[in-house]
mmCIF file of C-alpha atoms in Angstrom:
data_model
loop_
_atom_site.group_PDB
_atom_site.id
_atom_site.type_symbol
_atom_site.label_atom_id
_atom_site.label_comp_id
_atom_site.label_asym_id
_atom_site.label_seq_id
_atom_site.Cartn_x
_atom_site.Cartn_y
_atom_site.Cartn_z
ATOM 1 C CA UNK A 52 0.000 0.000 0.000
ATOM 2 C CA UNK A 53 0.908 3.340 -0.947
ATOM 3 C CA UNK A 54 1.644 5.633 1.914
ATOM 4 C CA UNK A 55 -0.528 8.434 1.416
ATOM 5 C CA UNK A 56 -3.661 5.848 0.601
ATOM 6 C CA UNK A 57 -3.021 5.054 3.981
ATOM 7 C CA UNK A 58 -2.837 8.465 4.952
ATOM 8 C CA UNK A 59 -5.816 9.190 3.778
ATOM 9 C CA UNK A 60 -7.893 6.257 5.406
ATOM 10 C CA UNK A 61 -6.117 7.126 8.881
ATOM 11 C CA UNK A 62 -7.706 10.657 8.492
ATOM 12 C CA UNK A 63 -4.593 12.325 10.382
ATOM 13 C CA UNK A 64 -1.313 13.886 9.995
ATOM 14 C CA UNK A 65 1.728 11.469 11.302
ATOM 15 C CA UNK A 66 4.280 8.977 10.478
ATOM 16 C CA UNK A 67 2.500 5.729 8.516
ATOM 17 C CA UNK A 68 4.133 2.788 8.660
ATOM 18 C CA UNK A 69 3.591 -1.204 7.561
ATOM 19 C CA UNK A 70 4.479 -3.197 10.902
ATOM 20 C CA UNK A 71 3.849 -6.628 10.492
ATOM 21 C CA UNK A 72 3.279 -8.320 6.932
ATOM 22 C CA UNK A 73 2.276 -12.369 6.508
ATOM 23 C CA UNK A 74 1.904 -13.744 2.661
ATOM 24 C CA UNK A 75 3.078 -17.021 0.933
ATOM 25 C CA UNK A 76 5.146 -16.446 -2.086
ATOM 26 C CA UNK A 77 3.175 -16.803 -5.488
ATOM 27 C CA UNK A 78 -0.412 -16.560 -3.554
ATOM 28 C CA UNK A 79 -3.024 -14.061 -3.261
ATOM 29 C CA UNK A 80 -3.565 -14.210 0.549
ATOM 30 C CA UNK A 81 -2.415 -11.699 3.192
ATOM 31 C CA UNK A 82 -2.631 -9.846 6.120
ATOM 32 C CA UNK A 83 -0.949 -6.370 6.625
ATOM 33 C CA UNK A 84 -0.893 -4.211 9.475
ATOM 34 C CA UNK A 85 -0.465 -0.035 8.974
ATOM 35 C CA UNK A 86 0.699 1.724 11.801
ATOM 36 C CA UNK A 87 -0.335 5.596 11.787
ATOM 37 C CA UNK A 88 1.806 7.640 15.523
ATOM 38 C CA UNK A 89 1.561 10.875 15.777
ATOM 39 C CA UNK A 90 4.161 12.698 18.978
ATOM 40 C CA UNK A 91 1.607 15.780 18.944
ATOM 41 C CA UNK A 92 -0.491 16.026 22.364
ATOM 42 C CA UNK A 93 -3.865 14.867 22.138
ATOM 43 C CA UNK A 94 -3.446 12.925 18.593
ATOM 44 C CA UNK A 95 -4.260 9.186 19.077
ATOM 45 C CA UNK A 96 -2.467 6.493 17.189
ATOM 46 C CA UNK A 97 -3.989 4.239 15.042
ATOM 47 C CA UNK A 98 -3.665 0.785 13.716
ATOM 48 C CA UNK A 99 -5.465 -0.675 10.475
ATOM 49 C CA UNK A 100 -5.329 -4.391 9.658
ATOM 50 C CA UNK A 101 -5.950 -5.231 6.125
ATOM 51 C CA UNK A 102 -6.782 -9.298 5.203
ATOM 52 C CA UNK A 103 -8.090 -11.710 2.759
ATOM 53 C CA UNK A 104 -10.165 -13.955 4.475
ATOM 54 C CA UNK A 105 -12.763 -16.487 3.347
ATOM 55 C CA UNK A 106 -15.803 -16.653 4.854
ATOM 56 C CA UNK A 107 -19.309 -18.054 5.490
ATOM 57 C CA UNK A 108 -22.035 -16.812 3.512
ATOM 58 C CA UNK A 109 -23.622 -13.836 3.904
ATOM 59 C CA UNK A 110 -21.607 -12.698 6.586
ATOM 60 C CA UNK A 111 -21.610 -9.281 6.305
ATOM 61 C CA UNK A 112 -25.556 -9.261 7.903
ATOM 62 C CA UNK A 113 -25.625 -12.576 9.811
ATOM 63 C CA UNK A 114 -22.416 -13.136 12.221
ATOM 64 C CA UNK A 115 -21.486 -11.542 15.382
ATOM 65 C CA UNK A 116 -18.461 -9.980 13.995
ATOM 66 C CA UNK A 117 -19.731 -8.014 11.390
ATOM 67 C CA UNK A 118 -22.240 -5.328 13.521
ATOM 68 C CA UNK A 119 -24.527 -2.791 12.988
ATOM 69 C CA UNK A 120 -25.206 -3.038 8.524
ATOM 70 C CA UNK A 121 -27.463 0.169 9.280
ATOM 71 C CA UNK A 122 -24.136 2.147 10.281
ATOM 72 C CA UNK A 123 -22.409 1.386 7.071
ATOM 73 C CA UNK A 124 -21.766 3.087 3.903
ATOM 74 C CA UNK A 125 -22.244 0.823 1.065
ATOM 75 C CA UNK A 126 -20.035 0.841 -2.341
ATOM 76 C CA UNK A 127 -22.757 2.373 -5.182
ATOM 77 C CA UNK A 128 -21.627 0.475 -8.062
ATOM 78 C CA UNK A 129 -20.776 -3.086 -9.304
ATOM 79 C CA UNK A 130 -18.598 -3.614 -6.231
ATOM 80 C CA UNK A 131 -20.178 -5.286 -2.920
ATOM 81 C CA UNK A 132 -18.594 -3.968 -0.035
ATOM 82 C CA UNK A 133 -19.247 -1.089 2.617
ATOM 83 C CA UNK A 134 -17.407 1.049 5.600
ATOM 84 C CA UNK A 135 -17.493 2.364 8.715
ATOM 85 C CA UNK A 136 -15.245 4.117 11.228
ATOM 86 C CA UNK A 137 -14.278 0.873 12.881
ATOM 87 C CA UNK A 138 -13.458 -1.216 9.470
ATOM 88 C CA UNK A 139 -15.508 -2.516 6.448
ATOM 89 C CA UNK A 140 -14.931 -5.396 3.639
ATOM 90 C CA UNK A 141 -15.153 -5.749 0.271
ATOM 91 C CA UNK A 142 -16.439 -8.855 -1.142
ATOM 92 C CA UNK A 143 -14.168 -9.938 -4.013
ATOM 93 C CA UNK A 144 -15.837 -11.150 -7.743
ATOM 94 C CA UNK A 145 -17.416 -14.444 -7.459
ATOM 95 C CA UNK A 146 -15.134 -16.211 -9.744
ATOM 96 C CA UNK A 147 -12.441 -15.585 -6.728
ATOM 97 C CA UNK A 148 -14.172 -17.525 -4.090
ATOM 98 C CA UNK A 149 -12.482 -20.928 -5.252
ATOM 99 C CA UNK A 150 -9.093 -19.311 -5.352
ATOM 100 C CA UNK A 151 -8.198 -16.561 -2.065
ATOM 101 C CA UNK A 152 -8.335 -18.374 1.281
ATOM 102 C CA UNK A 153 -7.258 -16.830 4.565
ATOM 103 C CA UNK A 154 -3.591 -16.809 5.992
ATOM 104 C CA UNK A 155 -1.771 -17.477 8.908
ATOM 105 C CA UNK A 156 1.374 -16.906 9.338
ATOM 106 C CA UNK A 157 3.112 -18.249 5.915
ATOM 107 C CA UNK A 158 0.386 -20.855 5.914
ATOM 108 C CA UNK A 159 -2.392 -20.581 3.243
ATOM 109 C CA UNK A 160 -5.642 -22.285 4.428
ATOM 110 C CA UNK A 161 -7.547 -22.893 1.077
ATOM 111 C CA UNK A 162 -11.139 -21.844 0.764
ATOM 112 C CA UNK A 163 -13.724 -24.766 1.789
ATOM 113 C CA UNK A 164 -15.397 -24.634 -1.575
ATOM 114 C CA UNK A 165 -18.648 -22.821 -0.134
ATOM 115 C CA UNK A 166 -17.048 -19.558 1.286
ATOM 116 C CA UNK A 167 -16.983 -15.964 0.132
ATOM 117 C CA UNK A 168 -14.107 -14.818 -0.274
ATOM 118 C CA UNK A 169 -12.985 -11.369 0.481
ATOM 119 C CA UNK A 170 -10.777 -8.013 1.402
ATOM 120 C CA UNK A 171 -11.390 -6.727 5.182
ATOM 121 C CA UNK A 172 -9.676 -3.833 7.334
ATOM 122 C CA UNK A 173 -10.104 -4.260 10.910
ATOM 123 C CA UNK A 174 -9.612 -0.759 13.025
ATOM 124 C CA UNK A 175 -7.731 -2.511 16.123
ATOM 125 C CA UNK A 176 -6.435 1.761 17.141
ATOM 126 C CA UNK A 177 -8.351 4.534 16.639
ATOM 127 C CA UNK A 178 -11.105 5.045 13.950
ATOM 128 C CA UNK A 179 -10.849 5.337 10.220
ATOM 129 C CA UNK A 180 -12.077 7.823 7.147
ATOM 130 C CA UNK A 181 -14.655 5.588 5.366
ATOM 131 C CA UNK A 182 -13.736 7.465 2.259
ATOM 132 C CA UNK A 183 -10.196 6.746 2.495
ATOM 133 C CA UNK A 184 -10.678 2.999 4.019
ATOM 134 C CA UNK A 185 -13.061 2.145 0.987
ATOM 135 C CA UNK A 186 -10.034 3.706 -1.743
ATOM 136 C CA UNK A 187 -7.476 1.830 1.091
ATOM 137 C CA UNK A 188 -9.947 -1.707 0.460
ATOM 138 C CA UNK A 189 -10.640 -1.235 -3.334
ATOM 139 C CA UNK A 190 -6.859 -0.972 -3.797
ATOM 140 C CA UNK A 191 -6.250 -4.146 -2.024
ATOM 141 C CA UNK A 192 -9.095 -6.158 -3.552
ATOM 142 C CA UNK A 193 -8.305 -5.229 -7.249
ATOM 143 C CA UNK A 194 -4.273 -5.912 -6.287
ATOM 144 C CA UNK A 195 -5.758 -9.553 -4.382
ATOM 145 C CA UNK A 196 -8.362 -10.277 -7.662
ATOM 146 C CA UNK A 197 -5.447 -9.480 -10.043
ATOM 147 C CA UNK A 198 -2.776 -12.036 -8.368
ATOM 148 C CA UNK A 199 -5.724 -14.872 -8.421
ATOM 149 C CA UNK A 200 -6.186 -14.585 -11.888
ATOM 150 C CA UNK A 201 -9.777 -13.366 -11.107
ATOM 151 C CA UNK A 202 -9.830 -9.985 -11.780
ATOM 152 C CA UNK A 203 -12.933 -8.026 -13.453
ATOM 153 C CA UNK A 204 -13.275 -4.124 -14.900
ATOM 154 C CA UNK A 205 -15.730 -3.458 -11.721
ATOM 155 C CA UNK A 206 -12.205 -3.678 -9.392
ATOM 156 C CA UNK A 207 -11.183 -0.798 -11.847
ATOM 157 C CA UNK A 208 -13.099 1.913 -10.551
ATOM 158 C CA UNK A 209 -12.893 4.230 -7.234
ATOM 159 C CA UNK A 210 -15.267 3.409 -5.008
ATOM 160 C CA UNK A 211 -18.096 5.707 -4.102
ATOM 161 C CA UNK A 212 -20.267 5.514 -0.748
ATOM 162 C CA UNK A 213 -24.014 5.894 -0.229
ATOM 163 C CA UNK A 214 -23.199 7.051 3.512
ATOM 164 C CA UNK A 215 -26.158 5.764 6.190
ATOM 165 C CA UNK A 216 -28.956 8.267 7.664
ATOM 166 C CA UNK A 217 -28.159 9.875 11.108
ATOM 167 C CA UNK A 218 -30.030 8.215 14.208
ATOM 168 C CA UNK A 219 -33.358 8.766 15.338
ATOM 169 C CA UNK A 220 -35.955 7.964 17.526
ATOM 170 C CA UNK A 221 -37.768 5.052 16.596
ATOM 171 C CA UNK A 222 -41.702 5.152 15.580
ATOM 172 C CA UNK A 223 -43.067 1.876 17.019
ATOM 173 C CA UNK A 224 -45.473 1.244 14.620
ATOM 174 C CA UNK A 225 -43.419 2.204 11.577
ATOM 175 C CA UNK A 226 -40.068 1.081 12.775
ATOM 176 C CA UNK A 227 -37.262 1.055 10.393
ATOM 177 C CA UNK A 228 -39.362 3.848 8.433
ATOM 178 C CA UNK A 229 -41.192 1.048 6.881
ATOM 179 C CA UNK A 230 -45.213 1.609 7.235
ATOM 180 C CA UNK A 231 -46.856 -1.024 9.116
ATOM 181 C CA UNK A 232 -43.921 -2.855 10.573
ATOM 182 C CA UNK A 233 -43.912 -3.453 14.028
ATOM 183 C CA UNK A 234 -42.722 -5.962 16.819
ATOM 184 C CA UNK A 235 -44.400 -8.426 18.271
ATOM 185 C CA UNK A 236 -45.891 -8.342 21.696
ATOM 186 C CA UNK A 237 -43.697 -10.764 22.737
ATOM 187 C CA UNK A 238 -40.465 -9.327 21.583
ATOM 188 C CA UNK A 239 -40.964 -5.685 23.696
ATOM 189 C CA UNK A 240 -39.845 -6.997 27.313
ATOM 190 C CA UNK A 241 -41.154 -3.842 29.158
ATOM 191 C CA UNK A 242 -37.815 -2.437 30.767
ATOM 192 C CA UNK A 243 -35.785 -4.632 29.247
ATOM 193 C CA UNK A 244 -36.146 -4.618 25.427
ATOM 194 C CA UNK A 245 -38.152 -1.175 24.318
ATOM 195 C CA UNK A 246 -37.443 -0.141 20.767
ATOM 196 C CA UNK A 247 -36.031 3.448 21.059
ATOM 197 C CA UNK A 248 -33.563 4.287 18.328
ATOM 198 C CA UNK A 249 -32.502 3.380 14.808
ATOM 199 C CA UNK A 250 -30.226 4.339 11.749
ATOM 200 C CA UNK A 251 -31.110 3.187 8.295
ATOM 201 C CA UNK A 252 -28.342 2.852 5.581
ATOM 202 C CA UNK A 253 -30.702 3.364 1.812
ATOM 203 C CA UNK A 254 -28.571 5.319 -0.411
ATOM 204 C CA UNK A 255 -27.075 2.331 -2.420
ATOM 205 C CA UNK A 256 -29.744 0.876 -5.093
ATOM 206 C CA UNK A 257 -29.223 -2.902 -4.017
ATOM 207 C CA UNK A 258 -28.506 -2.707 0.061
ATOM 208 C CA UNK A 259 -31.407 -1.440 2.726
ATOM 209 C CA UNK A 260 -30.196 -1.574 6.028
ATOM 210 C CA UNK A 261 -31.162 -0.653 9.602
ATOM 211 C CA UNK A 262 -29.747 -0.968 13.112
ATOM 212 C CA UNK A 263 -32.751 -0.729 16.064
ATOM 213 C CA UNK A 264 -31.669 0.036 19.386
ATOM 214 C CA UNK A 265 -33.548 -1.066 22.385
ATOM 215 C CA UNK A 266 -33.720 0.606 25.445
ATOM 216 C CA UNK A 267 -33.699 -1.238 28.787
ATOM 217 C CA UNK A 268 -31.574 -3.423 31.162
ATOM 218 C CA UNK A 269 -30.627 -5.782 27.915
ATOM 219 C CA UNK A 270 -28.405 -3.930 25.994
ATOM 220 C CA UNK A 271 -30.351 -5.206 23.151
ATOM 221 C CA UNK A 272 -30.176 -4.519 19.189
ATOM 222 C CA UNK A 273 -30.819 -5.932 16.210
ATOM 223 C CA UNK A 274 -30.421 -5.314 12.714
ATOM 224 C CA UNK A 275 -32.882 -6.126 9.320
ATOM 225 C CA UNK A 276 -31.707 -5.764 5.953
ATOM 226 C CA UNK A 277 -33.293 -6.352 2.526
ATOM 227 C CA UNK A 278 -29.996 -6.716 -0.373
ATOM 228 C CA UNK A 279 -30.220 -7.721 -3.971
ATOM 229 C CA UNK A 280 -26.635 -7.513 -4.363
ATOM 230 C CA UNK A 281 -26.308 -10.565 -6.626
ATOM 231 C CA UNK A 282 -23.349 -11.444 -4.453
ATOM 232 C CA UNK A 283 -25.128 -11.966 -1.375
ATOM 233 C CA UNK A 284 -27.849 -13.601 -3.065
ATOM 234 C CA UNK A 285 -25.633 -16.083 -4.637
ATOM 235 C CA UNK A 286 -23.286 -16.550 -1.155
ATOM 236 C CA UNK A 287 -27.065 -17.138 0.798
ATOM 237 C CA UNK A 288 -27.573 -19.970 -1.815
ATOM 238 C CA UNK A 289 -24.779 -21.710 -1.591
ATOM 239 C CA UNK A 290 -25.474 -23.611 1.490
ATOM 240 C CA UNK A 291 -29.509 -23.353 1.881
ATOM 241 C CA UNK A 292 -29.520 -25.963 4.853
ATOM 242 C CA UNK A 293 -32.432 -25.362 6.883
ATOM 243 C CA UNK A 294 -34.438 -23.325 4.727
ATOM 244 C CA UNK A 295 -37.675 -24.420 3.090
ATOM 245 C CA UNK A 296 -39.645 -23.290 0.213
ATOM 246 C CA UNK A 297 -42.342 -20.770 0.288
ATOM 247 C CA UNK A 298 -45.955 -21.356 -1.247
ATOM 248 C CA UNK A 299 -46.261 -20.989 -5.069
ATOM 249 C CA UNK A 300 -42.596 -21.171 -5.679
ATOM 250 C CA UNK A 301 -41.885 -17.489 -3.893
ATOM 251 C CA UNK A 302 -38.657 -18.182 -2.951
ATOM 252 C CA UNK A 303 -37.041 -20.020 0.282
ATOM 253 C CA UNK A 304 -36.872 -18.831 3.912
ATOM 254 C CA UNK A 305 -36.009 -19.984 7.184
ATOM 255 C CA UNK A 306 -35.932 -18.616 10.486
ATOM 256 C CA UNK A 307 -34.669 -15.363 10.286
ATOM 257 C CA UNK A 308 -33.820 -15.645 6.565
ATOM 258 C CA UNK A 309 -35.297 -15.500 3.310
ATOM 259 C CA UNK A 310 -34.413 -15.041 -0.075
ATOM 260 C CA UNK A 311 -37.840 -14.235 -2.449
ATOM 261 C CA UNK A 312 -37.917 -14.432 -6.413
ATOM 262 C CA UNK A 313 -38.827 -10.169 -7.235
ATOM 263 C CA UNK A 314 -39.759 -8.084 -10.059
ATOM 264 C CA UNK A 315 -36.006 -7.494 -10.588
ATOM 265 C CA UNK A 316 -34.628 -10.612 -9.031
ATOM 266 C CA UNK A 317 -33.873 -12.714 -6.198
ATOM 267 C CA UNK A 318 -33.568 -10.592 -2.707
ATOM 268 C CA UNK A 319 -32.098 -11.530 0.122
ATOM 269 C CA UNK A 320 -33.690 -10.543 3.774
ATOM 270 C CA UNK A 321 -32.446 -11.050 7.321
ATOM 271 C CA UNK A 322 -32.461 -10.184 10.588
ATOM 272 C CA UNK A 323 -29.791 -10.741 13.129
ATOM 273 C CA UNK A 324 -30.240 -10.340 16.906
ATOM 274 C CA UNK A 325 -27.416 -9.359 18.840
ATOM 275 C CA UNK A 326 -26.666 -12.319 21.642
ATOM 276 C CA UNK A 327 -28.360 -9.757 24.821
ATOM 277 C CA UNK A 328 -31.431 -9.093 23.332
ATOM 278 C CA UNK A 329 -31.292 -13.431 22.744
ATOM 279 C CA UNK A 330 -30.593 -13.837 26.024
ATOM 280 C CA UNK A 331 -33.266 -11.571 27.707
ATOM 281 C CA UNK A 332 -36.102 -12.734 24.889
ATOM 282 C CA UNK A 333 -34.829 -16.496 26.767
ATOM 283 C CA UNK A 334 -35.342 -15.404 30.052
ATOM 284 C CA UNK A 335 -39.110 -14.565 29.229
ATOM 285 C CA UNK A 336 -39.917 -17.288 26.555
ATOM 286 C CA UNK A 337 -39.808 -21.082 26.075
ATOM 287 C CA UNK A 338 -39.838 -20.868 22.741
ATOM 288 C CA UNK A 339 -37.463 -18.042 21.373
ATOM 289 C CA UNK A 340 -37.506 -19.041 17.790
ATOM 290 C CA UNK A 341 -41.596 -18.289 17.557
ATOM 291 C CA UNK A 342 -40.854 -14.711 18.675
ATOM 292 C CA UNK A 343 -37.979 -14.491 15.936
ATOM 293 C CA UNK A 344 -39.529 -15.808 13.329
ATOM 294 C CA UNK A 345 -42.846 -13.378 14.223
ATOM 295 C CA UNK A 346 -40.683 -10.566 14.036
ATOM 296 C CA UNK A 347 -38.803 -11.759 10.816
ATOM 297 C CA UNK A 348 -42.566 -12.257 8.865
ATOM 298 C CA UNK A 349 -43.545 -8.707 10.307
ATOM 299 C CA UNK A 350 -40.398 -7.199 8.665
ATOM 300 C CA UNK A 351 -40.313 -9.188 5.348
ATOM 301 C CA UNK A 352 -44.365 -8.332 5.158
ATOM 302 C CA UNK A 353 -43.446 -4.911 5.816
ATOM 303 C CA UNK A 354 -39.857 -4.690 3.092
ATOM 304 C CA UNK A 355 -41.603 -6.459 0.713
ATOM 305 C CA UNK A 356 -42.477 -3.541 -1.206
ATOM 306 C CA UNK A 357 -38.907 -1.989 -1.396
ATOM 307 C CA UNK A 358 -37.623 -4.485 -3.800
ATOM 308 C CA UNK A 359 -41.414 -5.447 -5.524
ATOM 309 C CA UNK A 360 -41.403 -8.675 -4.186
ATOM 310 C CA UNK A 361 -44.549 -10.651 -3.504
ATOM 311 C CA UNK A 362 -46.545 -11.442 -1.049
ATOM 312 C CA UNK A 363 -45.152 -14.659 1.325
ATOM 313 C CA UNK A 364 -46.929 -16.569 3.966
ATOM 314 C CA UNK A 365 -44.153 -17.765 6.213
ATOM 315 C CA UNK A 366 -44.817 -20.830 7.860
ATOM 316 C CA UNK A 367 -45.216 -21.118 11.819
ATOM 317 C CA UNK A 368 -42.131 -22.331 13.446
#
């Protein structure tokens, strides 16, 4: 990396360095850490690690590790990927998923044959410029695609960001901004779990986003999004374990997942519960997955219409 790219995702004036670099000669995989000190009072270092990495599915809305899709700023064009302060990812052309694995070390593990495979920069000091961090990721992708043998025009360009809306208070019966969706009874624990804030990301044509924010002794969150980003559709159906398929050939959903056949093409939908609001939704309920999959039909009944996609009867689970 070029220092002033990394200049320019660090945001700050200071001395940028590469500290420690892992690759395996002749292969695409690596991880890279960029070191930005400053000696002026009151500046904060900061530390940026960049890394190809293979992973499950659509991971950028369902894991643990990747938080808060709502906060993001998504890549506009032909490019999946999206930033925030604390890191971001871009997912690399579907013809590289076979070929870029993760590292470790000087020891290439090979992708598992039903990964995604991808370019991520981690934030372990300090925050980041999204702009710069999305040139920073682009960079690194096209430079990764290009050393696979997998490269495509859409690498080419600079990225540019559809940033997310600013918080706000969250209207209980139109949460997420989308008329008529609401939780179920049994998913506001009164002092608990009370939906109070929310921040949609909506700027990007193929990625809807948002982040609710529960107040209460939880702690609790969680996230819905609605993507037609043909890479996400194609990483949900690559392993399609435990979903089923919907009435009059709609599409295929499971509990907090769906992906449904719309005007424009296939959409995927999720929501993903952070592991408090789980946890306190257990405390009150025998049967947890009833109250997720409730509030999963009330959100793809209420998102249907932002993508034109019909009308699905999900199945009681």
């Amino acid at each position: 990396m070029e220092s002033r790219e990394a200049q320019s995702a660090l945001n700050s004036s200071g001395r940028v360095s590469e500290g420690r670099v892992q690759s395996a000669p002749g292969e695409p995989e690596f991880t890279c850490v960029i070191e930005r000190t400053s000696r002026f009072l009151g500046n904060t270092d900061q530390q940026v690690t960049l890394t190809t990495a293979n992973e499950d599915g659509t991971f950028p809305y369902t894991t643990h590790v990747w938080k808060n899709p709502g906060a993001r700023s998504y890549f506009k064009g032909e490019t999946t990927g999206a930033v925030a302060p604390t890191g971001g990812y871009v997912v690399l052309p579907k013809s590289c998923w076979g070929k870029v694995g993760n590292i470790r070390g000087t020891r290439v593990i090979p992708p598992d044959g039903n990964g995604v495979s991808a370019v991520e920069a981690t934030m372990t000091k300090g925050q980041a410029e999204p702009e710069g961090l999305a040139l920073l990721l682009a960079r690194a992708a096209r430079r990764v695609a290009a050393d696979a043998g997998c490269a495509t025009p859409a690498l080419e360009k600079s990225p540019e960001l559809a940033a997310p809306d600013g918080v706000r208070t969250t209207d209980a019966g139109k949460v997420c901004g989308l008329p008529g969706f609401s939780l179920p009874d049994d998913a506001v624990l009164t002092g608990v779990a009370e939906p109070d804030q929310e921040q949609i990301s909506k700027g990007a044509k193929d990625v809807w986003a948002c982040d609710l924010t529960l107040s209460g002794s939880a702690g609790a969150t969680v996230s819905f999004t609605a993507t037609s980003d043909q890479n996400m559709v194609d990483a949900a159906l690559q392993d399609t374990h435990g979903f089923r398929e919907l009435p009059n050939g709609h599409g295929i959903a499971a509990i907090d997942q769906a992906v449904l056949h719309c005007a424009e093409g296939d959409v995927f939908l999720a929501a993903h519960w952070n592991r408090e609001y789980a946890s306190a939704l257990s405390d009150e309920h025998d049967r947890v997955s009833k109250v997720r999959g409730e509030t999963f039909d009330n959100f793809v009944a209420s998102a249907a219409g932002l993508y034109s996609c019909p009308d699905v009867t999900l199945t009681e689970r």
